PDB file of C-alpha atoms in Angstrom:
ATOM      1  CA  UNK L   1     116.109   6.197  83.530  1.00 89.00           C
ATOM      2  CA  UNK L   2     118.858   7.666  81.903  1.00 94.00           C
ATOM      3  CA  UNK L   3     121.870   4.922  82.402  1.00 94.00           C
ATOM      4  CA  UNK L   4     119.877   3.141  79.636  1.00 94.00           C
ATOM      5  CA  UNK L   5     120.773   5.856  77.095  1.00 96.00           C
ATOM      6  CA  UNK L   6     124.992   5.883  78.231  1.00 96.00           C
ATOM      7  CA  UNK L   7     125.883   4.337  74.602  1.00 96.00           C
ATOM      8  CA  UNK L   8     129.680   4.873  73.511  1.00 97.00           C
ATOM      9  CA  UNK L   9     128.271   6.845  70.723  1.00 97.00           C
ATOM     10  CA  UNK L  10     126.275   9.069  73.484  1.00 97.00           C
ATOM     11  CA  UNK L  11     128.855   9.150  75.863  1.00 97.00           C
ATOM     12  CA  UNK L  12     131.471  10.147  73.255  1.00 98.00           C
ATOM     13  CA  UNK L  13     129.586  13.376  71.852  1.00 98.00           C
ATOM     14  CA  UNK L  14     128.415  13.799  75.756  1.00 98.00           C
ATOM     15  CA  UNK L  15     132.318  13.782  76.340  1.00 98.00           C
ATOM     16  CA  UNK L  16     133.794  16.648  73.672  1.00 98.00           C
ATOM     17  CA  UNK L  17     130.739  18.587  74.478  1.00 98.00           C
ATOM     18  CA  UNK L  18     131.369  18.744  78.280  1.00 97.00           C
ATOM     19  CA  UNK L  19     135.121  18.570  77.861  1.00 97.00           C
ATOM     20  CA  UNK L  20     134.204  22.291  75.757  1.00 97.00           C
ATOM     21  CA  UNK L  21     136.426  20.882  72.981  1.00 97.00           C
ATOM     22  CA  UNK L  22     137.068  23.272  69.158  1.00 97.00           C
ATOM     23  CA  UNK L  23     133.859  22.421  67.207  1.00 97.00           C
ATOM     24  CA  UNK L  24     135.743  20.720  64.424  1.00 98.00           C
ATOM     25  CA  UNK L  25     136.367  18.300  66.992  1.00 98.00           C
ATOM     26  CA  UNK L  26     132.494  18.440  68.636  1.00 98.00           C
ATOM     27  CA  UNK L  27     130.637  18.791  65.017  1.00 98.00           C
ATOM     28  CA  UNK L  28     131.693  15.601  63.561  1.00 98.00           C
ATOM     29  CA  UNK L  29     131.084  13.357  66.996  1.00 98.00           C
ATOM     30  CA  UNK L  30     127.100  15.599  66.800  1.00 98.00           C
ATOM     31  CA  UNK L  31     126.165  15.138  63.355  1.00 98.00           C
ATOM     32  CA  UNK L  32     127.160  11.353  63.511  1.00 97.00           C
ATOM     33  CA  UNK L  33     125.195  10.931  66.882  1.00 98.00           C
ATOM     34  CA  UNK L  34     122.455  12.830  65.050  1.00 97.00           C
ATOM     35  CA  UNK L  35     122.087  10.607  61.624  1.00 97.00           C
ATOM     36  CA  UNK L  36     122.092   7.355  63.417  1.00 96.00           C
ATOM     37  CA  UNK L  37     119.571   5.435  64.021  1.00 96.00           C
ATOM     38  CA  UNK L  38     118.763   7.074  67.751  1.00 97.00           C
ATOM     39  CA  UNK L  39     115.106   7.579  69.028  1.00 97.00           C
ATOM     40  CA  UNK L  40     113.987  10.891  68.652  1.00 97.00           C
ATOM     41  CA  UNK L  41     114.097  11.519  72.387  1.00 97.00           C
ATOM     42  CA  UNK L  42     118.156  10.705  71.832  1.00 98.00           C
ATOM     43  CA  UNK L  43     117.999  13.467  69.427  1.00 98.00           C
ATOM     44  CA  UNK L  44     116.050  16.274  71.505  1.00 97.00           C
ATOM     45  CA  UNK L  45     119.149  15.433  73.961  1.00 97.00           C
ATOM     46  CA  UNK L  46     121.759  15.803  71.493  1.00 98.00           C
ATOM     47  CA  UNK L  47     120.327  18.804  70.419  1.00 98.00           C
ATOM     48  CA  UNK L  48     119.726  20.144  74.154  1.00 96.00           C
ATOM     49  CA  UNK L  49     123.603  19.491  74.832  1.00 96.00           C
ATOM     50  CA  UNK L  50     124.670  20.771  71.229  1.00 98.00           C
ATOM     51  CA  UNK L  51     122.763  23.933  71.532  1.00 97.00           C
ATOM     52  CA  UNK L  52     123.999  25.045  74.981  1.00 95.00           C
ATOM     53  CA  UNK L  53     127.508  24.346  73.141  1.00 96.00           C
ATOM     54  CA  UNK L  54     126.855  26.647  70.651  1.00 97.00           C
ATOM     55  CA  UNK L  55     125.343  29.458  73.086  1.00 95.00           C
ATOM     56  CA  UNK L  56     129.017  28.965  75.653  1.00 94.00           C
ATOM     57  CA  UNK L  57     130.953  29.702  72.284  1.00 95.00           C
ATOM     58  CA  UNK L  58     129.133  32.915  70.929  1.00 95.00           C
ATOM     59  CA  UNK L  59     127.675  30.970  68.116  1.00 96.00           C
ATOM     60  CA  UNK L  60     124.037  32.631  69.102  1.00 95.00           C
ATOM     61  CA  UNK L  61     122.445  32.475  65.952  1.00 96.00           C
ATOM     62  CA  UNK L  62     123.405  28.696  65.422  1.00 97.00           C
ATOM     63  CA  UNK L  63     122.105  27.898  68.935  1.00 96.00           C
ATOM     64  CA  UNK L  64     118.983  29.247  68.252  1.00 96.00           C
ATOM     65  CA  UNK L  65     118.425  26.967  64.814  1.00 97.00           C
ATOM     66  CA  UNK L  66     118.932  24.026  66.821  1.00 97.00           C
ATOM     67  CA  UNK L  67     116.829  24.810  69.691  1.00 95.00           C
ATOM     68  CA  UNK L  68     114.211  24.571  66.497  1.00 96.00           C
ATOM     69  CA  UNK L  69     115.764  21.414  66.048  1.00 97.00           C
ATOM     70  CA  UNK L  70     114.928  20.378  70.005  1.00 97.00           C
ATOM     71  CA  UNK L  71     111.293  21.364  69.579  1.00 96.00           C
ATOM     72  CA  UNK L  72     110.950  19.327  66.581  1.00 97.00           C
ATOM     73  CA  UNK L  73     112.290  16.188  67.862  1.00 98.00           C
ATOM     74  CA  UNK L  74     110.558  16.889  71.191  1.00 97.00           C
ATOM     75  CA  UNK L  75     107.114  17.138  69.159  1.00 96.00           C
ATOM     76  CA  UNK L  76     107.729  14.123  67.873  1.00 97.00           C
ATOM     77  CA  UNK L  77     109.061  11.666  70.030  1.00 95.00           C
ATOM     78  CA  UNK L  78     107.201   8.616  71.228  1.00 92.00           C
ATOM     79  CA  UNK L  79     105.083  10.339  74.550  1.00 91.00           C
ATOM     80  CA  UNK L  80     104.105   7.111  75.996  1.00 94.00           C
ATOM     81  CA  UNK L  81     106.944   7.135  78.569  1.00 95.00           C
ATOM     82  CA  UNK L  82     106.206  10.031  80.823  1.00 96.00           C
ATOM     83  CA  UNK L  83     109.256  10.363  82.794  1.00 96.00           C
ATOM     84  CA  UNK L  84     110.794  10.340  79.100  1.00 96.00           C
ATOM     85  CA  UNK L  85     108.529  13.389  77.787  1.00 96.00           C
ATOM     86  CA  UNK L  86     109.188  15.234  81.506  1.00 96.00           C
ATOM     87  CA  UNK L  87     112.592  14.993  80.716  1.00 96.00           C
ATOM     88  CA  UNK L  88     113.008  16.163  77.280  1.00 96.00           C
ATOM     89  CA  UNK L  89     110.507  19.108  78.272  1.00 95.00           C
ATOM     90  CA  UNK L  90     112.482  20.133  80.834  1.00 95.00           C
ATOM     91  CA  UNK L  91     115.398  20.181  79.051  1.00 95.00           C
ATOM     92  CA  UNK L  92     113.996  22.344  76.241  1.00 95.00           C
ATOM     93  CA  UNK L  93     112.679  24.661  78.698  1.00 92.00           C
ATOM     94  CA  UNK L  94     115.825  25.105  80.210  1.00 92.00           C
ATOM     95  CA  UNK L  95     117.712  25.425  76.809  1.00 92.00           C
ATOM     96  CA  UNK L  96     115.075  28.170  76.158  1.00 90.00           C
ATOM     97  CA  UNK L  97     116.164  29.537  78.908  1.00 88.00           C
ATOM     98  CA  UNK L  98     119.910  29.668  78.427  1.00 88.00           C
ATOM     99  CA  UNK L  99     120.218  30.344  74.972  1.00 90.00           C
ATOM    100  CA  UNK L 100     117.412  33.227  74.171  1.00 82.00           C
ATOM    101  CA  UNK L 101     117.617  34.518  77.949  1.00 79.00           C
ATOM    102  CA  UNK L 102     114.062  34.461  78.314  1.00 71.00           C
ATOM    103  CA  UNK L 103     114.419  33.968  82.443  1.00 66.00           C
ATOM    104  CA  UNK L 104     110.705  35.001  82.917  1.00 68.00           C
ATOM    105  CA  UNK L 105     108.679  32.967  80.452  1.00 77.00           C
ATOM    106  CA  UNK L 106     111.394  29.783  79.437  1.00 76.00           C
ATOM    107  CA  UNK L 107     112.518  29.762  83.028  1.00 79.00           C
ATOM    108  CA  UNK L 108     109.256  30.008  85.033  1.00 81.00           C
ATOM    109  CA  UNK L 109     108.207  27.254  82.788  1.00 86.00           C
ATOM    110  CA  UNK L 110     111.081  25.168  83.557  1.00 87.00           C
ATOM    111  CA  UNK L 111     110.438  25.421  87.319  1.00 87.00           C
ATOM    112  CA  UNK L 112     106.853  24.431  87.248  1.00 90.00           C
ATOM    113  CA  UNK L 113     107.583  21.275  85.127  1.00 93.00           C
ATOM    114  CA  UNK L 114     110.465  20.564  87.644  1.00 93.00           C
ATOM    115  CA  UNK L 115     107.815  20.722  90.359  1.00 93.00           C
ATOM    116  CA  UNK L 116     105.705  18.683  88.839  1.00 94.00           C
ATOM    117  CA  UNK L 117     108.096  15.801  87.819  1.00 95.00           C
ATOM    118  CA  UNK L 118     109.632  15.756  91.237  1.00 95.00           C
ATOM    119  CA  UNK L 119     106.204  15.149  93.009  1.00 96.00           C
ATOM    120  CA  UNK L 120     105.298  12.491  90.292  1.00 96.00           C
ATOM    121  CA  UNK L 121     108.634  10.929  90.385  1.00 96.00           C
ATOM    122  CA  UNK L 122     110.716  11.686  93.366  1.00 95.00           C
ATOM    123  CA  UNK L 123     112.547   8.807  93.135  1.00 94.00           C
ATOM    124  CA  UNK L 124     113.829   9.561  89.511  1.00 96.00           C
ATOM    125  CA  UNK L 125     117.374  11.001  89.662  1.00 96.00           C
ATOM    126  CA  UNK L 126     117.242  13.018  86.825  1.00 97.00           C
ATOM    127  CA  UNK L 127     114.389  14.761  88.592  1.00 97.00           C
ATOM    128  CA  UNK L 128     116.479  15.097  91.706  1.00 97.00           C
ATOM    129  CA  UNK L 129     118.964  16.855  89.998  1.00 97.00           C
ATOM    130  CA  UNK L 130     117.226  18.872  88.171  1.00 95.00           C
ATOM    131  CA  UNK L 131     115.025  20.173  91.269  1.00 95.00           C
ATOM    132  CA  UNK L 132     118.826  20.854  93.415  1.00 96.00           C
ATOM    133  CA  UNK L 133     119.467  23.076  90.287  1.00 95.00           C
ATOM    134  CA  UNK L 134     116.527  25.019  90.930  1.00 93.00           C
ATOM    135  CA  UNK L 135     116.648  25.601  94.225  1.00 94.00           C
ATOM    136  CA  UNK L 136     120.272  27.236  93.573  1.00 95.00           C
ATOM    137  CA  UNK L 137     119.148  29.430  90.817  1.00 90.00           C
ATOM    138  CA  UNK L 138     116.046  30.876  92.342  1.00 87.00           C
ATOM    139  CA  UNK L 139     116.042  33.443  94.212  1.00 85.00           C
ATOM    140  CA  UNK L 140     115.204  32.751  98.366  1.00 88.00           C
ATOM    141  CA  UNK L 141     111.859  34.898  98.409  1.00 87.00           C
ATOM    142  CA  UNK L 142     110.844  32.890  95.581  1.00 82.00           C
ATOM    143  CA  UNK L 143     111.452  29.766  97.532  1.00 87.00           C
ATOM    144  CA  UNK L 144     115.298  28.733  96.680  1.00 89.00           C
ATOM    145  CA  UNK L 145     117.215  27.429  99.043  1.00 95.00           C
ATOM    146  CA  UNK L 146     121.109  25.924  98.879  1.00 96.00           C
ATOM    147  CA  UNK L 147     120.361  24.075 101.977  1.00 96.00           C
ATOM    148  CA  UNK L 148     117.551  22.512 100.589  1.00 96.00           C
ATOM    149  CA  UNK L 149     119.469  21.436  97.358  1.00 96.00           C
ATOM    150  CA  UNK L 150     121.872  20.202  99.484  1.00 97.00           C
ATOM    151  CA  UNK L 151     119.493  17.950 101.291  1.00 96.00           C
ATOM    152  CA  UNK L 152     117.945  16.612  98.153  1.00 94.00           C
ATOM    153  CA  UNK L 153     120.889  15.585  96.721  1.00 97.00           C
ATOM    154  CA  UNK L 154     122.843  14.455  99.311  1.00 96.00           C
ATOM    155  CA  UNK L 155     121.339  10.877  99.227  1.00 91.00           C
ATOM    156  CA  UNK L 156     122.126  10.381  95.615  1.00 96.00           C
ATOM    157  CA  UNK L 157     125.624   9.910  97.045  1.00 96.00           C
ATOM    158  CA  UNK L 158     124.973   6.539  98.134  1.00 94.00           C
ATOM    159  CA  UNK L 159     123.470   5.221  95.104  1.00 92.00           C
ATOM    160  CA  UNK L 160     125.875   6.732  92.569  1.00 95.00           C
ATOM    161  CA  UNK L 161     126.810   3.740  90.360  1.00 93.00           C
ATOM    162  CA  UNK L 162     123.233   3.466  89.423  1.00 94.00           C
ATOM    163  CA  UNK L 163     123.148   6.590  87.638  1.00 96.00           C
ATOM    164  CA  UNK L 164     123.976   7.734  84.185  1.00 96.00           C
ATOM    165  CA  UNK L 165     127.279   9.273  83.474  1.00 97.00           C
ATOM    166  CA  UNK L 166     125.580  12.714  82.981  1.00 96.00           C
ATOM    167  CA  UNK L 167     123.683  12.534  86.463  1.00 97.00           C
ATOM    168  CA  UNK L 168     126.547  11.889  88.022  1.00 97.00           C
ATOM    169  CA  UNK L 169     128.778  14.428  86.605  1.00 98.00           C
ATOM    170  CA  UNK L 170     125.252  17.369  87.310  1.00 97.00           C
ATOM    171  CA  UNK L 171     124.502  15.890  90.936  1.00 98.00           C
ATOM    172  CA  UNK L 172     128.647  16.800  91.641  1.00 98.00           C
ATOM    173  CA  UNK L 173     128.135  19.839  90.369  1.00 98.00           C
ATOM    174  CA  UNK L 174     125.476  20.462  91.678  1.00 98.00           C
ATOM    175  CA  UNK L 175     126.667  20.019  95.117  1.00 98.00           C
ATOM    176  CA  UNK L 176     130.022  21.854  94.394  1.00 98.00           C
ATOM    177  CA  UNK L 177     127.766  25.395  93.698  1.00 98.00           C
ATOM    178  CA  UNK L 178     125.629  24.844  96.626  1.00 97.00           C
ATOM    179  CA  UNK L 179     128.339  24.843  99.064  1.00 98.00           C
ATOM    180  CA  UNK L 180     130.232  27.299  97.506  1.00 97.00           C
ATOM    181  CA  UNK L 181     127.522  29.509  97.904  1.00 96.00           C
ATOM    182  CA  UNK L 182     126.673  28.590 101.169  1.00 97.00           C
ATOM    183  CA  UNK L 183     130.602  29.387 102.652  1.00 96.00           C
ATOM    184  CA  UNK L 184     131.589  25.429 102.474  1.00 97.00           C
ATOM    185  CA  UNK L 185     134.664  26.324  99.876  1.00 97.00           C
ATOM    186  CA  UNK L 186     136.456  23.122 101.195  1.00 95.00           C
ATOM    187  CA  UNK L 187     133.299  21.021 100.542  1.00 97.00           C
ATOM    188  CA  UNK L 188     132.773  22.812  97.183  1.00 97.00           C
ATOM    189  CA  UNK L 189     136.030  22.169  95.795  1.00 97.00           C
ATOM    190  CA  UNK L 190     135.868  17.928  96.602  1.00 97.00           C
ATOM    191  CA  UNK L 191     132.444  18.135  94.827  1.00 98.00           C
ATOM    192  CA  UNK L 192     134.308  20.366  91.774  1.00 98.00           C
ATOM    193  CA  UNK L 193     137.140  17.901  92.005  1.00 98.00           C
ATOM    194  CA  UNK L 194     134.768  14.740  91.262  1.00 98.00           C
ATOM    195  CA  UNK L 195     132.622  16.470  88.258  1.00 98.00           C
ATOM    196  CA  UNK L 196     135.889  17.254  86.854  1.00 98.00           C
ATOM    197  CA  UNK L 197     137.297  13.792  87.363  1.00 97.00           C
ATOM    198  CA  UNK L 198     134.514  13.012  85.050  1.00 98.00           C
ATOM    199  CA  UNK L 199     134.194  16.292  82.565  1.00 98.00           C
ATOM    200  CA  UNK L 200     136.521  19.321  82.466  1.00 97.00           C
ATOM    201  CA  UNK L 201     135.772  21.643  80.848  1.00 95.00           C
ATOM    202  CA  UNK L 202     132.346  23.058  80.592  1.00 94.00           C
ATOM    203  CA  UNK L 203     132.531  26.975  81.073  1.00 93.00           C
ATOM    204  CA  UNK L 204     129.955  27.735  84.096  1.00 93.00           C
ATOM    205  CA  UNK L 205     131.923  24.465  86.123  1.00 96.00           C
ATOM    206  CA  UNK L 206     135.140  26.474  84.882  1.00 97.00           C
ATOM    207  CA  UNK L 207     134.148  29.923  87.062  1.00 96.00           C
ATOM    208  CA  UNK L 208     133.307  28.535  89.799  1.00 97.00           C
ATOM    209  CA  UNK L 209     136.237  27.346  89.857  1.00 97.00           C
ATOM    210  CA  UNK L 210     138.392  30.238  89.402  1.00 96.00           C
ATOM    211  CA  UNK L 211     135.934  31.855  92.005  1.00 96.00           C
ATOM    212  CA  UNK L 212     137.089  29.029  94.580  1.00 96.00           C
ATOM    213  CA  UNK L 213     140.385  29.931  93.866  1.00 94.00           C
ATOM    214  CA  UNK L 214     140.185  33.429  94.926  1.00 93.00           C
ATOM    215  CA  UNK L 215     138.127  32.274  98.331  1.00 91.00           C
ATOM    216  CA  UNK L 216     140.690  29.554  99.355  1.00 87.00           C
ATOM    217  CA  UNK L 217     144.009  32.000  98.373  1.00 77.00           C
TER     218      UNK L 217
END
């Protein structure tokens, strides 16, 4: 559902954001994205993307304006396309999440409505994604499993010039942390290698990388 949204002007603030770029680069490429004439579910993305930016570059206080600026957009976008609304609600759970650290609340929330979309919609890749992340992040007595994410996201492989830019570039990187912490450095690193052939830059892609370099030394 997402390759519909891949515009050059998306795809261009998508890039500098990723890429970790100085925000007098980022800003200008955001606020024109921002005051164009984008849905409001466009915006609650922008602002998702923006405000993780923000929280990766110690600018807490700004990330936490525009995760204000997510809700608001997410209040008011058009709710008529459910897998639209999952998505945008998962993403603003999960910038809850990572920029005010609320892990319990933010991030049990995010789960559930990752459970939920991926039984409505287990076809939908953004969905799939989403769901490998969560089996790496939570813990295995609460039901994670690397394996597992491995498994789900494996068959997105073969249909990867259907998806957006964005799912591609999360489904490698996806992959790359489940190996790595599953042993499989050599398989981690070829999964590493292809999300940065598309984005390089992005600080959480950045350590694991630097941790793969101390495993295969």
């Amino acid at each position: 559902s997402l390759k519909a949204f891949d515009t050059k002007e998306w795809l261009e603030l998508e890039e500098v954001i990723k890429c970790n770029k100085e925000r007098n680069i980022v800003d200008p490429f955001y606020y024109s994205f921002i005051e164009s004439d984008v849905t409001d579910f466009e915006k609650a993305r922008a602002e998702y993307l923006y405000g993780r930016y923000l929280a990766d570059n110690d600018y807490e206080d700004e990330a936490k304006k525009h995760l204000e600026y997510n809700k608001k957009y997410l209040d008011a976008m058009d709710k008529s396309n459910e897998i639209l609304n999952l998505i945008a609600r998962i993403d603003y759970s999960s910038a809850k999440t990572y920029i005010s650290k609320d892990y319990l609340g933010s991030g049990l929330e995010n789960s559930n409505l990752t459970k939920e979309a991926i039984k409505k919609y287990p076809d939908e890749a953004y969905f799939i994604i989403t769901n490998g992340w969560r089996l790496i992040y939570t813990p295995q007595i609460a039901g994670g499993s690397n394996k597992n994410a491995i498994k789900g996201l494996e068959h997105l492989l073969k249909e990867i010039d259907g998806l957006s830019i964005s799912n591609r570039y999360s489904l490698y990187g996806a992959l790359a942390t489940a190996h790595f912490n599953r042993k499989n450095y050599k398989e981690s690193r070829e999964y590493l290698s292809l999300a940065f052939d598309i984005y390089y830059g992005e600080p959480p892609l950045l350590e694991l990388e630097r941790d793969l370099e101390k495993k295969l030394k």
